[in-house]
Amino acid sequence: MHPVRTSTRLLALVLAILLAGCRTSPEPDQLNIALAVFPDEAARYESFVADFESQHHVHVKVLAQTYTDILQAMRVQAGSHGSLDLIELDLAMLGEAHSYAQPLDQVVLPTARALFSKEAWDAATIDRQLYFVPHRLMWQAMIYNRLEVPNPPATWNDLERFAREHPGKLALKGARYEGAICDVMPFVWTAGGNECAPDSAGSIRALDFLQQLAPDLNDESAVFREMSVLEAQARGAVWIHFNWPFAIGYLHAKGLAPNVNLSAPIPAGPDGRATALGGGYLAIPNSAPHPKLAAEFIQYLLTADTQAKLSRELNWYGSVPPASGSEDAQLYAGYTAMQPFVRARPTVDCYADLSDNWRRTIRAVLFDGVQPASAIASSISNAHDRCDCADAASGSHL
């Protein structure tokens, strides 16, 4: 699930192995799905689809890959007789990938749209055509140590005070990857800034605030990713960080939630609250060998009963909230509270360049001491082309 930098030659070899494996069963009774899941999730997913297999007399083969490799496989197979019937992509990849995907307007029934918000569907719609369907939507909340932090920060001022009084106990995911964007954008949005306007007053205001936090962040913030910062939270080295729903499940499995750690809303900024929409969207590649069967699988997924089962058996917090009063409701309280404030990053072709510019800016501000205006100007001047995404600006609330 975490993109890995790899050489073109090595990636081509990995893809060749993957595609060769898929082509061993081109017959119509097998549906090949490439998902960005861990091996244990793939096994649970294969168990989850047993009902579909029984109803349609087919076998569903799950191929666990990274989002990056799935997108590359989609590119490689474009315009040819492919081997993947369904693929899962990260939201940030949709703008680039839609040209390789089949329109799904006729596949998604009106009743299915009620399962997710209009904004979730808008993120999957490009040039007024639907190319993707939500598979497992998620968003971030604050994970905090309830023993050390009985009153979690509710505002920027509270968060700044916590960082100053407890140096090293607040962490951000500052490694050179998309997780840094998901941590920082809520601050940008709630300062009145915009991902598509890094040099706006609101964006600079947010970066100014983060630069004030920087001296008191955990020393490992520059290299933290989802799992490494979560492990630091489990050890007690970090008391507050921001993460996806799987984090609270991980802590619960270790006996560290709810007795030690819980989730809470991300602290509110000058313009309220925000969190980044994340998770996977499904598409049917143009080269899919069994597009009709793939469409039937999408329709199978997009029912209330299947969504409830998916959430229950895969532990994916998304379209179905936990039952009120349950332990899960306590564990995921922060995520439930943040649902009205979820925003989608822009689904534009140039998103990778936009994200890369922001990552350079974030690291310069947080770890190199560069003033926000100078860091932004440098990132923009070093970019080959400025990504113009104003028309697809973030800001859609779920």
GROMACS .gro file of C-alpha atoms in nm:
model
  398
    1MET     CA    1   0.000   0.000   0.000
    2HIS     CA    2   0.297   0.229   0.033
    3PRO     CA    3   0.463   0.338  -0.297
    4VAL     CA    4   0.824   0.228  -0.332
    5ARG     CA    5   1.078   0.393  -0.558
    6THR     CA    6   1.216   0.134  -0.793
    7SER     CA    7   1.409   0.129  -1.116
    8THR     CA    8   1.227   0.109  -1.448
    9ARG     CA    9   1.391  -0.224  -1.523
   10LEU     CA   10   1.293  -0.379  -1.193
   11LEU     CA   11   0.938  -0.249  -1.221
   12ALA     CA   12   0.909  -0.391  -1.573
   13LEU     CA   13   1.024  -0.729  -1.442
   14VAL     CA   14   0.771  -0.722  -1.158
   15LEU     CA   15   0.495  -0.630  -1.401
   16ALA     CA   16   0.597  -0.902  -1.645
   17ILE     CA   17   0.566  -1.160  -1.368
   18LEU     CA   18   0.233  -1.017  -1.260
   19LEU     CA   19   0.088  -1.008  -1.609
   20ALA     CA   20   0.217  -1.353  -1.695
   21GLY     CA   21   0.045  -1.487  -1.385
   22CYS     CA   22  -0.283  -1.326  -1.485
   23ARG     CA   23  -0.275  -1.460  -1.838
   24THR     CA   24  -0.265  -1.818  -1.722
   25SER     CA   25  -0.644  -1.804  -1.675
   26PRO     CA   26  -0.805  -1.597  -1.952
   27GLU     CA   27  -1.119  -1.811  -1.944
   28PRO     CA   28  -1.450  -1.634  -1.865
   29ASP     CA   29  -1.493  -1.800  -1.525
   30GLN     CA   30  -1.219  -1.597  -1.352
   31LEU     CA   31  -1.228  -1.234  -1.248
   32ASN     CA   32  -0.882  -1.081  -1.188
   33ILE     CA   33  -0.881  -0.790  -0.942
   34ALA     CA   34  -0.567  -0.593  -0.856
   35LEU     CA   35  -0.600  -0.438  -0.510
   36ALA     CA   36  -0.358  -0.239  -0.296
   37VAL     CA   37  -0.394  -0.463   0.008
   38PHE     CA   38  -0.167  -0.645   0.247
   39PRO     CA   39  -0.149  -1.026   0.209
   40ASP     CA   40  -0.375  -1.087   0.511
   41GLU     CA   41  -0.630  -0.843   0.369
   42ALA     CA   42  -0.615  -1.022   0.033
   43ALA     CA   43  -0.699  -1.350   0.207
   44ARG     CA   44  -0.994  -1.192   0.389
   45TYR     CA   45  -1.112  -1.030   0.065
   46GLU     CA   46  -1.110  -1.365  -0.112
   47SER     CA   47  -1.329  -1.500   0.168
   48PHE     CA   48  -1.555  -1.194   0.147
   49VAL     CA   49  -1.629  -1.249  -0.226
   50ALA     CA   50  -1.745  -1.611  -0.176
   51ASP     CA   51  -2.109  -1.506  -0.215
   52PHE     CA   52  -2.039  -1.340  -0.550
   53GLU     CA   53  -1.846  -1.644  -0.669
   54SER     CA   54  -2.136  -1.870  -0.574
   55GLN     CA   55  -2.397  -1.649  -0.741
   56HIS     CA   56  -2.205  -1.609  -1.067
   57HIS     CA   57  -2.020  -1.943  -1.076
   58VAL     CA   58  -1.682  -1.772  -1.114
   59HIS     CA   59  -1.355  -1.754  -0.930
   60VAL     CA   60  -1.229  -1.415  -0.807
   61LYS     CA   61  -0.851  -1.390  -0.806
   62VAL     CA   62  -0.711  -1.109  -0.590
   63LEU     CA   63  -0.369  -0.973  -0.686
   64ALA     CA   64  -0.215  -0.775  -0.402
   65GLN     CA   65  -0.002  -0.492  -0.547
   66THR     CA   66   0.093  -0.133  -0.466
   67TYR     CA   67  -0.112   0.148  -0.615
   68THR     CA   68   0.192   0.254  -0.814
   69ASP     CA   69   0.237  -0.087  -0.976
   70ILE     CA   70  -0.135  -0.117  -1.047
   71LEU     CA   71  -0.136   0.215  -1.232
   72GLN     CA   72   0.172   0.109  -1.427
   73ALA     CA   73   0.007  -0.222  -1.517
   74MET     CA   74  -0.295  -0.028  -1.638
   75ARG     CA   75  -0.068   0.182  -1.861
   76VAL     CA   76   0.117  -0.122  -1.995
   77GLN     CA   77  -0.205  -0.299  -2.091
   78ALA     CA   78  -0.380   0.005  -2.240
   79GLY     CA   79  -0.495  -0.058  -2.595
   80SER     CA   80  -0.421  -0.431  -2.581
   81HIS     CA   81  -0.595  -0.745  -2.465
   82GLY     CA   82  -0.537  -0.706  -2.095
   83SER     CA   83  -0.552  -0.946  -1.805
   84LEU     CA   84  -0.692  -0.729  -1.524
   85ASP     CA   85  -1.070  -0.699  -1.499
   86LEU     CA   86  -1.082  -0.456  -1.209
   87ILE     CA   87  -0.816  -0.238  -1.056
   88GLU     CA   88  -0.798  -0.025  -0.744
   89LEU     CA   89  -0.627   0.315  -0.743
   90ASP     CA   90  -0.560   0.582  -0.487
   91LEU     CA   91  -0.770   0.896  -0.519
   92ALA     CA   92  -0.460   1.097  -0.611
   93MET     CA   93  -0.415   0.886  -0.927
   94LEU     CA   94  -0.764   0.922  -1.073
   95GLY     CA   95  -0.692   1.229  -1.283
   96GLU     CA   96  -0.411   1.052  -1.464
   97ALA     CA   97  -0.578   0.711  -1.488
   98HIS     CA   98  -0.920   0.796  -1.627
   99SER     CA   99  -0.803   0.775  -1.989
  100TYR     CA  100  -0.727   0.405  -1.930
  101ALA     CA  101  -1.066   0.331  -1.772
  102GLN     CA  102  -1.415   0.258  -1.902
  103PRO     CA  103  -1.702   0.499  -1.822
  104LEU     CA  104  -1.930   0.359  -1.553
  105ASP     CA  105  -2.234   0.585  -1.572
  106GLN     CA  106  -2.450   0.297  -1.697
  107VAL     CA  107  -2.308   0.054  -1.440
  108VAL     CA  108  -2.376   0.254  -1.123
  109LEU     CA  109  -2.747   0.255  -1.043
  110PRO     CA  110  -2.913   0.559  -0.878
  111THR     CA  111  -2.973   0.360  -0.559
  112ALA     CA  112  -2.598   0.291  -0.532
  113ARG     CA  113  -2.513   0.660  -0.526
  114ALA     CA  114  -2.690   0.696  -0.192
  115LEU     CA  115  -2.417   0.485  -0.028
  116PHE     CA  116  -2.161   0.762  -0.061
  117SER     CA  117  -2.180   1.140  -0.064
  118LYS     CA  118  -2.212   1.350  -0.377
  119GLU     CA  119  -1.857   1.476  -0.320
  120ALA     CA  120  -1.717   1.121  -0.315
  121TRP     CA  121  -1.879   1.060  -0.654
  122ASP     CA  122  -1.765   1.400  -0.783
  123ALA     CA  123  -1.404   1.299  -0.715
  124ALA     CA  124  -1.461   0.997  -0.943
  125THR     CA  125  -1.622   1.203  -1.220
  126ILE     CA  126  -1.400   1.360  -1.484
  127ASP     CA  127  -1.531   1.567  -1.774
  128ARG     CA  128  -1.883   1.481  -1.656
  129GLN     CA  129  -1.829   1.108  -1.691
  130LEU     CA  130  -1.801   0.859  -1.406
  131TYR     CA  131  -1.489   0.643  -1.438
  132PHE     CA  132  -1.440   0.514  -1.083
  133VAL     CA  133  -1.645   0.388  -0.790
  134PRO     CA  134  -1.560   0.426  -0.420
  135HIS     CA  135  -1.423   0.101  -0.284
  136ARG     CA  136  -1.297   0.187   0.063
  137LEU     CA  137  -1.314   0.553   0.148
  138MET     CA  138  -1.126   0.673   0.452
  139TRP     CA  139  -1.003   0.991   0.611
  140GLN     CA  140  -0.769   1.091   0.890
  141ALA     CA  141  -0.838   1.175   1.253
  142MET     CA  142  -0.613   1.252   1.547
  143ILE     CA  143  -0.477   0.954   1.742
  144TYR     CA  144  -0.395   1.049   2.100
  145ASN     CA  145  -0.273   0.886   2.421
  146ARG     CA  146  -0.567   0.930   2.657
  147LEU     CA  147  -0.353   0.864   2.967
  148GLU     CA  148  -0.098   1.136   2.890
  149VAL     CA  149  -0.343   1.366   2.709
  150PRO     CA  150  -0.680   1.343   2.888
  151ASN     CA  151  -0.804   1.655   2.706
  152PRO     CA  152  -0.690   1.629   2.342
  153PRO     CA  153  -0.623   1.957   2.158
  154ALA     CA  154  -0.938   2.095   1.995
  155THR     CA  155  -0.790   2.403   1.824
  156TRP     CA  156  -0.465   2.520   1.667
  157ASN     CA  157  -0.386   2.713   1.983
  158ASP     CA  158  -0.437   2.400   2.192
  159LEU     CA  159  -0.212   2.200   1.959
  160GLU     CA  160   0.063   2.461   1.969
  161ARG     CA  161   0.043   2.468   2.349
  162PHE     CA  162   0.062   2.088   2.367
  163ALA     CA  163   0.369   2.077   2.140
  164ARG     CA  164   0.546   2.345   2.341
  165GLU     CA  165   0.472   2.178   2.676
  166HIS     CA  166   0.556   1.825   2.554
  167PRO     CA  167   0.847   1.848   2.306
  168GLY     CA  168   0.882   1.542   2.083
  169LYS     CA  169   0.538   1.400   2.161
  170LEU     CA  170   0.363   1.546   1.855
  171ALA     CA  171   0.451   1.389   1.519
  172LEU     CA  172   0.377   1.457   1.156
  173LYS     CA  173   0.429   1.217   0.867
  174GLY     CA  174   0.701   1.415   0.691
  175ALA     CA  175   0.863   1.151   0.468
  176ARG     CA  176   0.884   1.221   0.093
  177TYR     CA  177   0.546   1.071  -0.001
  178GLU     CA  178   0.175   1.153  -0.024
  179GLY     CA  179   0.120   1.105   0.349
  180ALA     CA  180   0.286   1.440   0.412
  181ILE     CA  181   0.024   1.606   0.192
  182CYS     CA  182  -0.259   1.438   0.383
  183ASP     CA  183  -0.119   1.564   0.714
  184VAL     CA  184  -0.060   1.920   0.596
  185MET     CA  185  -0.362   1.991   0.373
  186PRO     CA  186  -0.611   2.002   0.664
  187PHE     CA  187  -0.408   2.291   0.808
  188VAL     CA  188  -0.397   2.461   0.468
  189TRP     CA  189  -0.771   2.423   0.410
  190THR     CA  190  -0.867   2.542   0.758
  191ALA     CA  191  -0.647   2.849   0.716
  192GLY     CA  192  -0.839   2.944   0.402
  193GLY     CA  193  -0.566   2.810   0.171
  194ASN     CA  194  -0.586   2.581  -0.125
  195GLU     CA  195  -0.373   2.299  -0.262
  196CYS     CA  196  -0.402   2.455  -0.607
  197ALA     CA  197  -0.287   2.794  -0.474
  198PRO     CA  198   0.024   2.730  -0.265
  199ASP     CA  199   0.119   3.098  -0.271
  200SER     CA  200  -0.219   3.220  -0.141
  201ALA     CA  201  -0.245   3.400   0.192
  202GLY     CA  202  -0.426   3.105   0.352
  203SER     CA  203  -0.165   2.852   0.240
  204ILE     CA  204   0.118   3.065   0.374
  205ARG     CA  205  -0.072   3.118   0.700
  206ALA     CA  206  -0.094   2.741   0.750
  207LEU     CA  207   0.274   2.689   0.674
  208ASP     CA  208   0.364   2.968   0.915
  209PHE     CA  209   0.173   2.783   1.187
  210LEU     CA  210   0.341   2.452   1.106
  211GLN     CA  211   0.680   2.620   1.117
  212GLN     CA  212   0.599   2.733   1.471
  213LEU     CA  213   0.531   2.368   1.562
  214ALA     CA  214   0.846   2.239   1.390
  215PRO     CA  215   1.100   2.281   1.675
  216ASP     CA  216   0.882   2.075   1.908
  217LEU     CA  217   0.791   1.793   1.668
  218ASN     CA  218   0.921   1.443   1.727
  219ASP     CA  219   1.273   1.415   1.585
  220GLU     CA  220   1.168   1.130   1.355
  221SER     CA  221   0.895   1.331   1.183
  222ALA     CA  222   1.114   1.382   0.877
  223VAL     CA  223   1.104   1.007   0.806
  224PHE     CA  224   0.773   0.902   0.959
  225ARG     CA  225   0.514   0.721   0.745
  226GLU     CA  226   0.185   0.560   0.846
  227MET     CA  227   0.329   0.250   1.011
  228SER     CA  228   0.644   0.396   1.162
  229VAL     CA  229   0.462   0.680   1.337
  230LEU     CA  230   0.193   0.435   1.450
  231GLU     CA  231   0.457   0.210   1.601
  232ALA     CA  232   0.602   0.514   1.780
  233GLN     CA  233   0.254   0.584   1.920
  234ALA     CA  234   0.227   0.222   2.034
  235ARG     CA  235   0.563   0.254   2.216
  236GLY     CA  236   0.455   0.577   2.384
  237ALA     CA  237   0.728   0.775   2.208
  238VAL     CA  238   0.453   0.977   2.037
  239TRP     CA  239   0.138   1.092   2.213
  240ILE     CA  240  -0.041   1.263   1.922
  241HIS     CA  241  -0.032   1.208   1.547
  242PHE     CA  242  -0.277   1.197   1.253
  243ASN     CA  243  -0.358   0.873   1.077
  244TRP     CA  244  -0.612   0.660   0.889
  245PRO     CA  245  -0.873   0.432   1.051
  246PHE     CA  246  -0.648   0.125   1.030
  247ALA     CA  247  -0.431   0.288   1.299
  248ILE     CA  248  -0.693   0.257   1.571
  249GLY     CA  249  -0.759  -0.103   1.464
  250TYR     CA  250  -0.386  -0.178   1.491
  251LEU     CA  251  -0.371  -0.032   1.842
  252HIS     CA  252  -0.684  -0.220   1.944
  253ALA     CA  253  -0.536  -0.549   1.825
  254LYS     CA  254  -0.233  -0.482   2.047
  255GLY     CA  255  -0.452  -0.410   2.349
  256LEU     CA  256  -0.357  -0.040   2.335
  257ALA     CA  257  -0.700   0.097   2.246
  258PRO     CA  258  -0.930   0.210   2.396
  259ASN     CA  259  -0.749   0.178   2.730
  260VAL     CA  260  -0.445   0.383   2.620
  261ASN     CA  261  -0.515   0.537   2.279
  262LEU     CA  262  -0.828   0.680   2.119
  263SER     CA  263  -0.921   0.889   1.815
  264ALA     CA  264  -1.041   1.250   1.822
  265PRO     CA  265  -1.118   1.521   1.565
  266ILE     CA  266  -0.827   1.703   1.404
  267PRO     CA  267  -0.786   2.040   1.580
  268ALA     CA  268  -0.989   2.321   1.425
  269GLY     CA  269  -0.816   2.607   1.250
  270PRO     CA  270  -0.929   2.963   1.177
  271ASP     CA  271  -1.174   2.838   0.911
  272GLY     CA  272  -1.301   2.531   1.096
  273ARG     CA  273  -1.206   2.166   1.049
  274ALA     CA  274  -1.090   1.956   0.754
  275THR     CA  275  -0.938   1.618   0.675
  276ALA     CA  276  -0.822   1.460   0.351
  277LEU     CA  277  -1.027   1.201   0.169
  278GLY     CA  278  -0.825   0.889   0.099
  279GLY     CA  279  -0.870   0.528   0.010
  280GLY     CA  280  -0.921   0.326  -0.303
  281TYR     CA  281  -1.147   0.364  -0.606
  282LEU     CA  282  -1.224   0.080  -0.846
  283ALA     CA  283  -1.210   0.102  -1.226
  284ILE     CA  284  -1.264  -0.131  -1.517
  285PRO     CA  285  -0.963  -0.095  -1.751
  286ASN     CA  286  -1.027  -0.039  -2.120
  287SER     CA  287  -0.838  -0.363  -2.176
  288ALA     CA  288  -1.041  -0.572  -1.928
  289PRO     CA  289  -1.107  -0.923  -2.067
  290HIS     CA  290  -1.440  -0.957  -1.881
  291PRO     CA  291  -1.594  -0.608  -1.855
  292LYS     CA  292  -1.951  -0.736  -1.814
  293LEU     CA  293  -1.853  -0.957  -1.522
  294ALA     CA  294  -1.650  -0.672  -1.374
  295ALA     CA  295  -1.957  -0.446  -1.396
  296GLU     CA  296  -2.164  -0.709  -1.217
  297PHE     CA  297  -1.904  -0.722  -0.940
  298ILE     CA  298  -1.923  -0.344  -0.899
  299GLN     CA  299  -2.302  -0.368  -0.872
  300TYR     CA  300  -2.260  -0.645  -0.615
  301LEU     CA  301  -2.036  -0.416  -0.409
  302LEU     CA  302  -2.268  -0.117  -0.428
  303THR     CA  303  -2.548  -0.241  -0.204
  304ALA     CA  304  -2.605  -0.154   0.160
  305ASP     CA  305  -2.582  -0.517   0.272
  306THR     CA  306  -2.253  -0.579   0.090
  307GLN     CA  307  -2.107  -0.253   0.219
  308ALA     CA  308  -2.195  -0.352   0.575
  309LYS     CA  309  -2.037  -0.693   0.521
  310LEU     CA  310  -1.728  -0.537   0.364
  311SER     CA  311  -1.685  -0.305   0.660
  312ARG     CA  312  -1.739  -0.586   0.910
  313GLU     CA  313  -1.517  -0.852   0.750
  314LEU     CA  314  -1.236  -0.630   0.624
  315ASN     CA  315  -1.246  -0.381   0.913
  316TRP     CA  316  -1.261  -0.095   0.663
  317TYR     CA  317  -1.418   0.206   0.823
  318GLY     CA  318  -1.599   0.390   0.544
  319SER     CA  319  -1.955   0.402   0.419
  320VAL     CA  320  -2.100   0.222   0.723
  321PRO     CA  321  -2.039   0.386   1.063
  322PRO     CA  322  -2.008   0.173   1.379
  323ALA     CA  323  -2.323   0.098   1.574
  324SER     CA  324  -2.399   0.361   1.836
  325GLY     CA  325  -2.286   0.259   2.184
  326SER     CA  326  -2.051  -0.014   2.059
  327GLU     CA  327  -1.682  -0.040   2.135
  328ASP     CA  328  -1.611   0.048   1.773
  329ALA     CA  329  -1.813   0.366   1.814
  330GLN     CA  330  -1.580   0.463   2.099
  331LEU     CA  331  -1.266   0.363   1.907
  332TYR     CA  332  -1.363   0.547   1.588
  333ALA     CA  333  -1.528   0.849   1.751
  334GLY     CA  334  -1.273   1.084   1.596
  335TYR     CA  335  -1.340   0.952   1.246
  336THR     CA  336  -1.716   0.979   1.288
  337ALA     CA  337  -1.675   1.337   1.407
  338MET     CA  338  -1.455   1.424   1.107
  339GLN     CA  339  -1.687   1.279   0.841
  340PRO     CA  340  -1.867   1.610   0.773
  341PHE     CA  341  -1.532   1.781   0.715
  342VAL     CA  342  -1.370   1.547   0.462
  343ARG     CA  343  -1.230   1.710   0.149
  344ALA     CA  344  -1.102   1.560  -0.174
  345ARG     CA  345  -0.769   1.649  -0.328
  346PRO     CA  346  -0.802   1.762  -0.691
  347THR     CA  347  -0.829   1.481  -0.945
  348VAL     CA  348  -0.621   1.636  -1.222
  349ASP     CA  349  -0.374   1.492  -1.469
  350CYS     CA  350  -0.087   1.690  -1.319
  351TYR     CA  351  -0.156   1.593  -0.958
  352ALA     CA  352   0.175   1.408  -0.920
  353ASP     CA  353   0.366   1.727  -1.005
  354LEU     CA  354   0.147   1.936  -0.775
  355SER     CA  355   0.203   1.692  -0.489
  356ASP     CA  356   0.577   1.682  -0.550
  357ASN     CA  357   0.597   2.063  -0.533
  358TRP     CA  358   0.406   2.063  -0.205
  359ARG     CA  359   0.629   1.793  -0.058
  360ARG     CA  360   0.939   1.998  -0.133
  361THR     CA  361   0.775   2.300   0.024
  362ILE     CA  362   0.667   2.111   0.336
  363ARG     CA  363   1.010   1.967   0.399
  364ALA     CA  364   1.181   2.301   0.343
  365VAL     CA  365   0.949   2.472   0.591
  366LEU     CA  366   0.942   2.201   0.859
  367PHE     CA  367   1.295   2.065   0.850
  368ASP     CA  368   1.519   2.319   0.674
  369GLY     CA  369   1.392   2.637   0.835
  370VAL     CA  370   1.301   2.804   0.506
  371GLN     CA  371   1.035   3.073   0.529
  372PRO     CA  372   0.706   2.958   0.371
  373ALA     CA  373   0.691   3.227   0.099
  374SER     CA  374   1.048   3.150  -0.008
  375ALA     CA  375   0.991   2.772  -0.001
  376ILE     CA  376   0.680   2.805  -0.216
  377ALA     CA  377   0.849   3.036  -0.464
  378SER     CA  378   1.142   2.796  -0.495
  379SER     CA  379   0.919   2.492  -0.552
  380ILE     CA  380   0.718   2.672  -0.818
  381SER     CA  381   1.026   2.806  -0.998
  382ASN     CA  382   1.187   2.461  -0.999
  383ALA     CA  383   0.879   2.292  -1.146
  384HIS     CA  384   0.891   2.213  -1.517
  385ASP     CA  385   0.531   2.325  -1.559
  386ARG     CA  386   0.302   2.481  -1.304
  387CYS     CA  387   0.005   2.254  -1.238
  388ASP     CA  388  -0.305   2.462  -1.309
  389CYS     CA  389  -0.581   2.294  -1.112
  390ALA     CA  390  -0.786   2.589  -0.993
  391ASP     CA  391  -1.100   2.460  -1.164
  392ALA     CA  392  -1.068   2.129  -0.976
  393ALA     CA  393  -0.974   2.286  -0.644
  394SER     CA  394  -1.004   2.090  -0.322
  395GLY     CA  395  -1.285   2.183  -0.088
  396SER     CA  396  -1.561   1.927  -0.140
  397HIS     CA  397  -1.712   1.819   0.188
  398LEU     CA  398  -1.842   1.467   0.234
   0.00000   0.00000   0.00000
